[in-house]
Amino acid sequence: AQRVTQPEKLLSVFKGAPVELKCNYSYSGSPELFWYVQYSRQRLQLLLRHISRESIKGFTADLNKGETSFHLKKPFAQEEDSAMYYCALSGRSNYQLIWGAGTKLIIKP
Amino acid sequence: EAGVTQFPSHSVIEKGQTVTLRCDPISGHDNLYWYRRVMGKEIKFLLHFVKESKQDESGMPNNRFLAERTGGTYSTLKVQPAELEDSGVYFCASSGGAFSYNEQFFGPGTRLTVL
């Protein structure tokens, strides 16, 4: 079954602390992995995707095919990182995004 | 450049009524997607247009939902007749290019409440 699992509904950390949002997936084949973010009163937007191997706003995510994970990390959290984070995947020939339930990240001052 | 727009932003209707949601994608984007998030559940894919053709409608829940994209520009999603379980937020997204890893740009969503 194709599935994305984000085990934490809510994650609360202090400003300056490291952040790791977990994402595990189940997919038969080689998926494309994404992290989307939704800030308060804003629309969903792409944060990063594994194919680009980029760092956006200090966030990185490494695809671990052995563990089927794509955890999102940031070494030093900032208050503006507070948002809803969604992990998602698509197939190489299938464009639909399959979504995790999302993790609400709260950065405490 | 204008982003993806959706209309209306909110809709409150009674069970059995009809509602039509509209999505205007980013100009030039051939790919248009509909998703929805029902309260307490994950965002779910509904369907994917490439230009005016339905590429994938595997996520459409039943035949009460009808999506169109005449002329390959804007799209409408009609729910007729609406049921209570149709309540949720309906998102539209668009993307350019021909790869699944291309970024999907999302609209603000339409919040549908069926009473």
CSV table of C-alpha atoms in Angstrom, one decimal:
chain,number,residue,atom,x,y,z
A,1,ALA,CA,0.0,0.0,0.0
A,2,GLN,CA,1.2,3.5,-0.7
A,3,ARG,CA,1.3,5.5,2.4
A,4,VAL,CA,3.1,8.4,4.1
A,5,THR,CA,3.3,8.4,7.9
A,6,GLN,CA,4.1,11.3,10.1
A,7,PRO,CA,4.1,10.0,13.6
A,8,GLU,CA,4.0,13.3,15.4
A,9,LYS,CA,0.8,15.4,15.2
A,10,LEU,CA,2.5,18.1,17.3
A,11,LEU,CA,6.1,19.0,18.0
A,12,SER,CA,7.1,21.8,20.3
A,13,VAL,CA,10.7,22.9,20.7
A,14,PHE,CA,12.5,26.0,22.0
A,15,LYS,CA,14.0,28.6,19.8
A,16,GLY,CA,17.6,27.6,18.9
A,17,ALA,CA,17.0,23.9,19.6
A,18,PRO,CA,17.4,21.3,16.8
A,19,VAL,CA,14.2,20.1,15.0
A,20,GLU,CA,13.5,16.8,13.4
A,21,LEU,CA,10.1,16.1,11.8
A,22,LYS,CA,9.8,12.4,11.0
A,23,CYS,CA,8.4,11.0,7.8
A,24,ASN,CA,8.2,7.4,6.7
A,25,TYR,CA,6.8,6.1,3.5
A,26,SER,CA,5.6,2.9,1.9
A,27,TYR,CA,5.7,2.7,-1.9
A,28,SER,CA,6.3,0.0,-4.4
A,29,GLY,CA,8.9,1.7,-6.7
A,30,SER,CA,11.0,4.8,-6.5
A,31,PRO,CA,9.0,7.7,-5.3
A,32,GLU,CA,9.6,11.4,-5.4
A,33,LEU,CA,9.6,12.8,-1.9
A,34,PHE,CA,8.5,16.3,-0.8
A,35,TRP,CA,8.0,18.5,2.2
A,36,TYR,CA,5.3,21.1,2.0
A,37,VAL,CA,4.7,23.8,4.6
A,38,GLN,CA,1.6,25.8,5.5
A,39,TYR,CA,2.3,28.9,7.6
A,40,SER,CA,-0.6,30.5,9.5
A,41,ARG,CA,-3.1,32.1,7.0
A,42,GLN,CA,-1.0,31.2,4.0
A,43,ARG,CA,-1.4,28.5,1.4
A,44,LEU,CA,0.5,25.3,1.1
A,45,GLN,CA,3.9,25.8,-0.4
A,46,LEU,CA,6.8,23.5,-1.3
A,47,LEU,CA,9.6,23.6,1.2
A,48,LEU,CA,11.9,21.1,-0.5
A,49,ARG,CA,12.1,18.0,-2.5
A,50,HIS,CA,14.6,15.2,-2.4
A,51,ILE,CA,15.6,15.4,-6.0
A,52,SER,CA,16.9,18.9,-5.6
A,53,ARG,CA,19.1,18.0,-2.6
A,54,GLU,CA,18.7,21.6,-1.5
A,55,SER,CA,18.6,23.4,1.8
A,56,ILE,CA,15.7,25.8,2.2
A,57,LYS,CA,15.4,28.2,5.2
A,58,GLY,CA,18.0,26.0,6.9
A,59,PHE,CA,16.0,22.8,6.5
A,60,THR,CA,17.4,19.7,5.0
A,61,ALA,CA,15.9,16.2,4.3
A,62,ASP,CA,17.7,13.1,3.4
A,63,LEU,CA,16.1,10.2,1.6
A,64,ASN,CA,16.9,6.9,3.3
A,65,LYS,CA,15.7,4.2,1.0
A,66,GLY,CA,16.7,1.4,3.5
A,67,GLU,CA,14.6,2.9,6.2
A,68,THR,CA,12.1,4.4,3.8
A,69,SER,CA,12.3,7.7,5.6
A,70,PHE,CA,12.6,11.3,4.6
A,71,HIS,CA,13.0,13.2,7.9
A,72,LEU,CA,13.1,17.0,7.9
A,73,LYS,CA,15.8,18.6,10.0
A,74,LYS,CA,17.0,22.0,11.1
A,75,PRO,CA,19.9,22.5,13.5
A,76,PHE,CA,18.6,25.7,15.1
A,77,ALA,CA,14.9,26.4,15.1
A,78,GLN,CA,13.5,29.9,14.7
A,79,GLU,CA,10.2,31.3,15.8
A,80,GLU,CA,9.1,31.8,12.1
A,81,ASP,CA,9.4,28.1,11.5
A,82,SER,CA,6.2,27.6,13.4
A,83,ALA,CA,3.8,26.1,10.9
A,84,MET,CA,2.1,22.9,9.7
A,85,TYR,CA,4.5,20.6,7.8
A,86,TYR,CA,3.4,17.9,5.4
A,87,CYS,CA,5.5,15.1,3.9
A,88,ALA,CA,4.2,13.8,0.6
A,89,LEU,CA,5.3,11.6,-2.2
A,90,SER,CA,4.5,10.9,-5.9
A,91,GLY,CA,5.4,8.2,-8.3
A,92,ARG,CA,7.7,8.8,-11.2
A,93,SER,CA,4.9,8.5,-13.7
A,94,ASN,CA,2.0,9.3,-11.4
A,95,TYR,CA,1.8,13.0,-10.5
A,96,GLN,CA,-0.7,12.7,-7.6
A,97,LEU,CA,0.7,13.6,-4.2
A,98,ILE,CA,0.1,11.1,-1.4
A,99,TRP,CA,0.2,13.0,1.9
A,100,GLY,CA,1.0,12.4,5.5
A,101,ALA,CA,-1.3,13.7,8.2
A,102,GLY,CA,1.0,16.6,8.9
A,103,THR,CA,3.0,17.8,12.0
A,104,LYS,CA,2.3,21.0,13.7
A,105,LEU,CA,5.6,22.6,14.7
A,106,ILE,CA,5.6,25.2,17.5
A,107,ILE,CA,8.7,27.0,18.3
A,108,LYS,CA,8.7,28.5,21.7
A,109,PRO,CA,10.5,31.7,22.5
B,1,GLU,CA,2.6,36.8,-11.4
B,2,ALA,CA,-0.8,35.7,-10.0
B,3,GLY,CA,-0.9,32.4,-8.2
B,4,VAL,CA,-3.5,29.8,-8.2
B,5,THR,CA,-6.9,31.3,-7.3
B,6,GLN,CA,-10.0,29.5,-6.1
B,7,PHE,CA,-13.6,30.7,-5.7
B,8,PRO,CA,-15.4,30.8,-3.4
B,9,SER,CA,-13.2,30.9,-0.3
B,10,HIS,CA,-16.1,29.5,1.8
B,11,SER,CA,-19.4,27.9,0.9
B,12,VAL,CA,-22.1,26.8,3.3
B,13,ILE,CA,-24.9,24.7,1.8
B,14,GLU,CA,-27.5,22.3,2.9
B,15,LYS,CA,-27.4,18.6,2.3
B,16,GLY,CA,-28.8,17.8,-1.2
B,17,GLN,CA,-27.9,21.1,-2.7
B,18,THR,CA,-25.4,21.6,-5.5
B,19,VAL,CA,-22.1,23.5,-5.2
B,20,THR,CA,-19.6,24.4,-7.9
B,21,LEU,CA,-16.0,25.2,-7.0
B,22,ARG,CA,-13.7,27.0,-9.4
B,23,CYS,CA,-10.0,27.0,-9.8
B,24,ASP,CA,-7.8,29.2,-12.0
B,25,PRO,CA,-4.3,27.8,-12.4
B,26,ILE,CA,-1.1,29.7,-13.0
B,27,SER,CA,-1.1,30.8,-16.6
B,28,GLY,CA,0.6,28.3,-18.8
B,29,HIS,CA,0.4,25.4,-16.4
B,30,ASP,CA,-0.9,22.4,-18.2
B,31,ASN,CA,-1.3,20.3,-15.1
B,32,LEU,CA,-4.2,21.0,-12.7
B,33,TYR,CA,-5.0,19.0,-9.6
B,34,TRP,CA,-7.8,18.8,-7.1
B,35,TYR,CA,-7.3,17.6,-3.5
B,36,ARG,CA,-9.4,17.8,-0.4
B,37,ARG,CA,-8.9,17.6,3.3
B,38,VAL,CA,-11.7,16.3,5.3
B,39,MET,CA,-11.7,17.2,9.0
B,40,GLY,CA,-9.1,15.2,10.9
B,41,LYS,CA,-7.8,13.3,7.9
B,42,GLU,CA,-5.0,13.5,5.5
B,43,ILE,CA,-5.1,15.6,2.3
B,44,LYS,CA,-6.4,13.3,-0.4
B,45,PHE,CA,-5.9,13.5,-4.2
B,46,LEU,CA,-9.1,13.8,-6.2
B,47,LEU,CA,-8.0,14.1,-9.8
B,48,HIS,CA,-5.4,15.4,-12.3
B,49,PHE,CA,-5.9,17.3,-15.6
B,50,VAL,CA,-3.4,17.7,-18.3
B,51,LYS,CA,-4.8,20.5,-20.3
B,52,GLU,CA,-8.4,19.7,-20.8
B,53,SER,CA,-8.0,15.9,-20.4
B,54,LYS,CA,-8.5,13.9,-17.2
B,55,GLN,CA,-5.2,12.2,-16.7
B,56,ASP,CA,-6.1,10.5,-13.4
B,57,GLU,CA,-9.4,10.6,-11.6
B,58,SER,CA,-8.7,7.7,-9.4
B,59,GLY,CA,-9.3,9.8,-6.3
B,60,MET,CA,-12.8,10.9,-7.1
B,61,PRO,CA,-15.0,9.5,-4.3
B,62,ASN,CA,-18.2,8.8,-6.3
B,63,ASN,CA,-20.3,10.0,-9.2
B,64,ARG,CA,-21.7,12.9,-7.2
B,65,PHE,CA,-18.4,14.7,-8.1
B,66,LEU,CA,-17.9,16.1,-11.5
B,67,ALA,CA,-14.8,18.0,-12.6
B,68,GLU,CA,-14.3,19.8,-15.8
B,69,ARG,CA,-11.6,21.9,-17.5
B,70,THR,CA,-13.0,23.2,-20.6
B,71,GLY,CA,-10.4,24.7,-22.9
B,72,GLY,CA,-7.6,23.7,-20.7
B,73,THR,CA,-7.7,26.8,-18.6
B,74,TYR,CA,-9.8,27.1,-15.4
B,75,SER,CA,-11.4,24.1,-13.8
B,76,THR,CA,-14.7,23.5,-11.9
B,77,LEU,CA,-15.6,20.9,-9.4
B,78,LYS,CA,-19.3,20.3,-9.0
B,79,VAL,CA,-20.8,18.3,-6.1
B,80,GLN,CA,-24.3,17.3,-6.7
B,81,PRO,CA,-26.1,16.5,-4.5
B,82,ALA,CA,-23.9,17.4,-1.6
B,83,GLU,CA,-23.7,15.1,1.5
B,84,LEU,CA,-22.5,15.8,5.0
B,85,GLU,CA,-19.3,13.9,4.5
B,86,ASP,CA,-18.3,16.2,1.6
B,87,SER,CA,-17.5,18.9,4.1
B,88,GLY,CA,-13.8,19.9,4.1
B,89,VAL,CA,-11.3,22.1,2.4
B,90,TYR,CA,-10.9,21.6,-1.3
B,91,PHE,CA,-7.5,22.6,-2.7
B,92,CYS,CA,-6.5,23.2,-6.3
B,93,ALA,CA,-2.9,23.1,-7.5
B,94,SER,CA,-1.2,23.5,-10.8
B,95,SER,CA,2.2,22.7,-12.2
B,96,GLY,CA,4.1,23.2,-15.4
B,97,GLY,CA,6.5,20.8,-17.1
B,98,ALA,CA,6.3,17.0,-17.6
B,99,PHE,CA,7.8,15.5,-14.5
B,100,SER,CA,6.3,14.3,-11.3
B,101,TYR,CA,8.9,16.1,-9.3
B,102,ASN,CA,7.8,19.5,-10.6
B,103,GLU,CA,6.5,21.8,-7.9
B,104,GLN,CA,2.7,21.9,-7.5
B,105,PHE,CA,1.5,25.4,-6.6
B,106,PHE,CA,-1.5,25.5,-4.4
B,107,GLY,CA,-4.5,27.8,-4.2
B,108,PRO,CA,-5.8,29.0,-0.9
B,109,GLY,CA,-8.5,26.4,-0.8
B,110,THR,CA,-12.3,26.5,-0.6
B,111,ARG,CA,-13.8,25.5,2.7
B,112,LEU,CA,-17.1,23.7,2.1
B,113,THR,CA,-19.5,23.1,4.9
B,114,VAL,CA,-22.5,20.9,4.2
B,115,LEU,CA,-25.3,21.2,6.9
